[in-house]
PDB file of C-alpha atoms in Angstrom:
ATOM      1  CA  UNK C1158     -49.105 -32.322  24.578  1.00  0.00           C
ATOM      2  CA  UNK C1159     -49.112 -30.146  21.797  1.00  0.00           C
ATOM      3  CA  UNK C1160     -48.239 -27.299  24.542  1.00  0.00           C
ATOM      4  CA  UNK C1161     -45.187 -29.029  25.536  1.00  0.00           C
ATOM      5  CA  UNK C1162     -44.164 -29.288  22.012  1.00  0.00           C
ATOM      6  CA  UNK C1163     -44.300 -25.600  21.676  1.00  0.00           C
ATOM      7  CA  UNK C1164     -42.713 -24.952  25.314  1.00  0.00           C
ATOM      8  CA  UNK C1165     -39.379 -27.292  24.018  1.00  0.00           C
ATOM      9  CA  UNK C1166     -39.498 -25.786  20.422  1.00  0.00           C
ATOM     10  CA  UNK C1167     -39.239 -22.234  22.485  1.00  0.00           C
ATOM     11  CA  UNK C1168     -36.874 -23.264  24.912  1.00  0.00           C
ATOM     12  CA  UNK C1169     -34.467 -24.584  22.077  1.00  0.00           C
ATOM     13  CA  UNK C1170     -35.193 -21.180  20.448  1.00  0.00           C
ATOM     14  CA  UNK C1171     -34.083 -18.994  23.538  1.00  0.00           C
ATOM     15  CA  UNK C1172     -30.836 -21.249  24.336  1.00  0.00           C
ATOM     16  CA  UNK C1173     -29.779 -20.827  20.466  1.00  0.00           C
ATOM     17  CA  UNK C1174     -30.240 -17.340  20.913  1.00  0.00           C
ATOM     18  CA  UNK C1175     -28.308 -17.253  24.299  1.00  0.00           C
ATOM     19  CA  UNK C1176     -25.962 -18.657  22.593  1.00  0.00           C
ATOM     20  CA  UNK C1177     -25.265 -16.856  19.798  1.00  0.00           C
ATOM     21  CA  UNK C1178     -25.374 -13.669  22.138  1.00  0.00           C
ATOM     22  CA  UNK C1179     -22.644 -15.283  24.550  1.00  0.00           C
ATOM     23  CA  UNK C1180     -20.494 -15.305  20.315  1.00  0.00           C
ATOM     24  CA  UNK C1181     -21.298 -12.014  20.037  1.00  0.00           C
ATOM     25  CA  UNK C1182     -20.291 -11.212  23.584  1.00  0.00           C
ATOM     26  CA  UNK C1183     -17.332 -12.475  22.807  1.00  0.00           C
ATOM     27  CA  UNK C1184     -16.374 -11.261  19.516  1.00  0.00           C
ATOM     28  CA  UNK C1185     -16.905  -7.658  21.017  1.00  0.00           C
ATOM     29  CA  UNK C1186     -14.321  -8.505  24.110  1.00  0.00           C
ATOM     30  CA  UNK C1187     -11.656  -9.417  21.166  1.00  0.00           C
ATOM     31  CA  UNK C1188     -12.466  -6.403  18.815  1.00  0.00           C
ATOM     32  CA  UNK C1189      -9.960  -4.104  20.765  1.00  0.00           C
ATOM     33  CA  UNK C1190      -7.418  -6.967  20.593  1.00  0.00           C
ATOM     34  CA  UNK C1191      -7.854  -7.993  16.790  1.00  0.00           C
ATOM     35  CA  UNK C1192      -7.298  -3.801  15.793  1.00  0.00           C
ATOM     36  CA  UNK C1193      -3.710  -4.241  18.082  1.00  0.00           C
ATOM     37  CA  UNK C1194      -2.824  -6.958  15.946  1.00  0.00           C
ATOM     38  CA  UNK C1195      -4.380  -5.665  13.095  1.00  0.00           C
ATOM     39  CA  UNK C1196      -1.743  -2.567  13.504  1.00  0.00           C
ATOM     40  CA  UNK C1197       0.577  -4.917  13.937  1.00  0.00           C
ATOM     41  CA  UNK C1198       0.535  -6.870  11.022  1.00  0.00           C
ATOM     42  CA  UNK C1199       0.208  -3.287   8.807  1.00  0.00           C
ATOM     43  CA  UNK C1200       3.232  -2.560  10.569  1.00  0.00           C
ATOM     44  CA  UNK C1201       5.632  -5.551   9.559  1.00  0.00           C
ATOM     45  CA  UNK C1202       4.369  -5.944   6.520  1.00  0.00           C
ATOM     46  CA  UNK C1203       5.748  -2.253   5.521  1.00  0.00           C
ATOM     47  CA  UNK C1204       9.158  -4.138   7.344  1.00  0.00           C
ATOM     48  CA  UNK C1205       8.853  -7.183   4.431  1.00  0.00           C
ATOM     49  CA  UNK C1206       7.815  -5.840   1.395  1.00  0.00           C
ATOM     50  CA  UNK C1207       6.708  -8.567  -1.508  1.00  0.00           C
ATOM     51  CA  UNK C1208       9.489  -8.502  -3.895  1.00  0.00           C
ATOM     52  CA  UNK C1209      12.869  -8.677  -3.524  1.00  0.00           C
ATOM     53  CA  UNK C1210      13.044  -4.682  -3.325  1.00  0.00           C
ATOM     54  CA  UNK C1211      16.852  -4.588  -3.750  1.00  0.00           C
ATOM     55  CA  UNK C1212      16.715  -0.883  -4.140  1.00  0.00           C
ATOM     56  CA  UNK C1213      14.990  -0.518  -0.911  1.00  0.00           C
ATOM     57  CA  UNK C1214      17.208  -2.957   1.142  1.00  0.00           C
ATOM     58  CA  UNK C1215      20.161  -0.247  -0.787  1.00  0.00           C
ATOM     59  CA  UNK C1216      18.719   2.512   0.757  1.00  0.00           C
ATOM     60  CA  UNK C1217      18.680   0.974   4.199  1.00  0.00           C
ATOM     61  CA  UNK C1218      22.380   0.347   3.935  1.00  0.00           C
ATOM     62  CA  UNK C1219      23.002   3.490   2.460  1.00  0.00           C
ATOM     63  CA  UNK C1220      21.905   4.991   5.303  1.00  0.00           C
ATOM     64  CA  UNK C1221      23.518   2.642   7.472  1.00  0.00           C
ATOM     65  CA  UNK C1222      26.917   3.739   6.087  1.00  0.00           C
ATOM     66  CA  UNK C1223      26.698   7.320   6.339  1.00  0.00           C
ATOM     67  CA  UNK C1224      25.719   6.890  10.084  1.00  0.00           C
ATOM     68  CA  UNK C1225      28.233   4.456  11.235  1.00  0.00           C
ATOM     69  CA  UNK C1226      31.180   5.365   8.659  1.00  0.00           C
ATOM     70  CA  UNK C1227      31.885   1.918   8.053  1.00  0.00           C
ATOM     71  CA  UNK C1228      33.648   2.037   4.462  1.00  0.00           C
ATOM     72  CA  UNK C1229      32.043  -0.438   2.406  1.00  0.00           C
ATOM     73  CA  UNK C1230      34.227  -2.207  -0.582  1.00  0.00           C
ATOM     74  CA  UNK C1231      31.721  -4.902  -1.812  1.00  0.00           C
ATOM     75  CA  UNK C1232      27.741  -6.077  -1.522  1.00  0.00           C
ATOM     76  CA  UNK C1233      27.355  -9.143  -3.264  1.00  0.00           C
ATOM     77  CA  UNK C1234      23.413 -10.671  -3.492  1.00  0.00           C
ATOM     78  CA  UNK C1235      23.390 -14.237  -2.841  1.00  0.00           C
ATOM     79  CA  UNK C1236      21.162 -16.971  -3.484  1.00  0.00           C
ATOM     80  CA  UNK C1237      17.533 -16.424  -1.987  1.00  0.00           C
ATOM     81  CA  UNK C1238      16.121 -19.571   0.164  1.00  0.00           C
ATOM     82  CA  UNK C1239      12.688 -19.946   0.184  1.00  0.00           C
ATOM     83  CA  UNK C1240      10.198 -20.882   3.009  1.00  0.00           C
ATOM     84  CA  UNK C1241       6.550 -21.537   3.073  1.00  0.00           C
ATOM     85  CA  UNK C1242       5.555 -17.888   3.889  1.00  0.00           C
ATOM     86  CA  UNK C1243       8.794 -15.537   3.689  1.00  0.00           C
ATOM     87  CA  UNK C1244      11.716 -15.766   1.330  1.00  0.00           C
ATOM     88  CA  UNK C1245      14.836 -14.978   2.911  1.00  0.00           C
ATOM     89  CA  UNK C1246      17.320 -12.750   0.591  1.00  0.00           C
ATOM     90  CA  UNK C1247      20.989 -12.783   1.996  1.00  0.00           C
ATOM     91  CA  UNK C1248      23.800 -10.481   0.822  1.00  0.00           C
ATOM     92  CA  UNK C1249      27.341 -10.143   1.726  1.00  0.00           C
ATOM     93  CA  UNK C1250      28.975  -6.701   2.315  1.00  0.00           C
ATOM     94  CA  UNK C1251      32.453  -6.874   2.737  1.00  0.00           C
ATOM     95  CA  UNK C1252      34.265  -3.337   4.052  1.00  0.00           C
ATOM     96  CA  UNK C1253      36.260  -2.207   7.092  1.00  0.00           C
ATOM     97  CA  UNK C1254      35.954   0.498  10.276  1.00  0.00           C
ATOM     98  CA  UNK C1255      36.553   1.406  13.705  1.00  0.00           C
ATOM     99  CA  UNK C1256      35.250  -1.315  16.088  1.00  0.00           C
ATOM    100  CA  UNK C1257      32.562   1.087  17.826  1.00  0.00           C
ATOM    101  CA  UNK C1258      31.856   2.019  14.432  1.00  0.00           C
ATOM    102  CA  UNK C1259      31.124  -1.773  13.546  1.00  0.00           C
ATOM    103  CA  UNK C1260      29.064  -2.150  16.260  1.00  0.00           C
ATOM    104  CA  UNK C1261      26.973   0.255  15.845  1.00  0.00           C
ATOM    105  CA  UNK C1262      26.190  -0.833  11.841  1.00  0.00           C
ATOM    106  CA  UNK C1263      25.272  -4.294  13.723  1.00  0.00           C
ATOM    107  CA  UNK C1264      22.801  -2.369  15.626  1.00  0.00           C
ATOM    108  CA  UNK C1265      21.191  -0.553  13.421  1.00  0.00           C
ATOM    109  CA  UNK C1266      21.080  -3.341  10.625  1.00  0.00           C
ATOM    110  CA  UNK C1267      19.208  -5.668  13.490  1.00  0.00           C
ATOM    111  CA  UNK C1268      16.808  -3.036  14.804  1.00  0.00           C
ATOM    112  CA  UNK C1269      16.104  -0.960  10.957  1.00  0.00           C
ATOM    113  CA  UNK C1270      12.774   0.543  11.379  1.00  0.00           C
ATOM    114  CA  UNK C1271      12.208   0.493   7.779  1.00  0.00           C
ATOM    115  CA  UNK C1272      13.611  -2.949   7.294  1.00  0.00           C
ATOM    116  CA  UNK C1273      13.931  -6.399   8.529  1.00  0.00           C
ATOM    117  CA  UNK C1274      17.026  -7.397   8.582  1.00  0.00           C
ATOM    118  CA  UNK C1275      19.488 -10.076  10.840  1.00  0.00           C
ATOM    119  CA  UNK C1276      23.135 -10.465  10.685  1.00  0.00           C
ATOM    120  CA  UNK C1277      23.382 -14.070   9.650  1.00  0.00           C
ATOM    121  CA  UNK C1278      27.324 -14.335  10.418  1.00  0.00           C
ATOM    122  CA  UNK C1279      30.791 -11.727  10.700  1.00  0.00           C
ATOM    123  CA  UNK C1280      33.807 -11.809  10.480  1.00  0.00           C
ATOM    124  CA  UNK C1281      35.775  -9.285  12.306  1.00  0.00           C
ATOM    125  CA  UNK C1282      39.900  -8.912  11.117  1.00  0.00           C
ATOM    126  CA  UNK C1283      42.962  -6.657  12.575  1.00  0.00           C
ATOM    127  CA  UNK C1284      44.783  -4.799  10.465  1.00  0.00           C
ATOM    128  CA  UNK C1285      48.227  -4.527  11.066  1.00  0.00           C
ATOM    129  CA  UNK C1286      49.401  -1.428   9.576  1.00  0.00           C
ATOM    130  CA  UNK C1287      46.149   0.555  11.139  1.00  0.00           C
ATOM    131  CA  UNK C1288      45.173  -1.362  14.160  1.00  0.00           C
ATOM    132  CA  UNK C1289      42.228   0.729  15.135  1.00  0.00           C
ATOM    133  CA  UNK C1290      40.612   0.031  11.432  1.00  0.00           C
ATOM    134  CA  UNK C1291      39.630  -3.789  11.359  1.00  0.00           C
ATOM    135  CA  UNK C1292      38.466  -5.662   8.186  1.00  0.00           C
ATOM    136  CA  UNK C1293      34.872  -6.886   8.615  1.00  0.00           C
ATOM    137  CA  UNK C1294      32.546  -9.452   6.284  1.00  0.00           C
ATOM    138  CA  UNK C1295      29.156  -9.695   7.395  1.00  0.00           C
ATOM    139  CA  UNK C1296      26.400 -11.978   5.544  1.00  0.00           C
ATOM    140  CA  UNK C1297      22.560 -10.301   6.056  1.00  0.00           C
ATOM    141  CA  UNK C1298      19.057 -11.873   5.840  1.00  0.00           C
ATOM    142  CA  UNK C1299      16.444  -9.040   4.427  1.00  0.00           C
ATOM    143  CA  UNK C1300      13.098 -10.875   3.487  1.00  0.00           C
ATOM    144  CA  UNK C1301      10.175 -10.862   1.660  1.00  0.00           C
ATOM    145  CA  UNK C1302       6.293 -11.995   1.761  1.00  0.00           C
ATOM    146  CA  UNK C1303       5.705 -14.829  -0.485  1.00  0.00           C
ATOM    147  CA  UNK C1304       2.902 -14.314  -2.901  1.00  0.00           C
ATOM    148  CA  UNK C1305      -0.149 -16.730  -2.023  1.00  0.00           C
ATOM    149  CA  UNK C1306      -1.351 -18.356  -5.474  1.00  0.00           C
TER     150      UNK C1306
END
């Protein structure tokens, strides 16, 4: 039965190999889909740099400001909180503008192309003696990829 022998040993043989061509099969289907999220993933990271980048989230707002004419009086950095793969780095700005105006610096902060960024709370005051100009305090979230180590 030395024939048989061979006949199994072959059969095992072909089935491996039908199997690792159903793999590669498969691998190929996802190729297209693994370059989307490749592009993806080049994308945010760009969005969420990997250190703190003050200056950058700076220029963001800078251009921000200009845009929406909200008049700015203070940014204050506050303490960054720290996750397992992102760091989250909040500031405060504290200024004041036209309502429309504010709006539209909410907008912009929460869909930055350059940046990502989320308004974490406002604050949104009248102002007696100019009651179209209202006093605003908004806390932001910018973040940052943790280094792996």
């Amino acid at each position: 039965n030395r024939d048989t022998d061979e006949v199994n040993k072959v059969k095992a043989q072909i089935a491996e190999l039908d199997l690792k061509l159903k793999q590669m099969e498969e691998a190929e289907k996802n190729w297209a889909f693994m370059k989307e999220k490749q592009a993806l993933l080049d994308k945010l990271s760009k969005k969420l740099p990997n250190s703190v980048d003050a200056p950058g989230f700076f220029q963001a707002m800078v251009k921000i400001l200009a845009i929406t004419r909200i008049e700015m009086t203070d940014l204050t950095p506050e303490n960054p909180a720290q996750r397992t793969v992102y760091t989250e780095i909040p500031y405060k700005i504290i200024g004041r503008g036209r309502y429309h105006d504010f709006g539209q610096f909410l907008n912009l902060i929460e869909e930055n192309p350059e940046r990502f960024m989320r308004v974490k709370t406002l604050t949104v005051e009248n102002q007696d003696d100019r009651p179209s100009i209202h006093n605003i305090s908004v806390r932001i979230g910018t973040f940052m990829f943790n280094p792996r180590g």
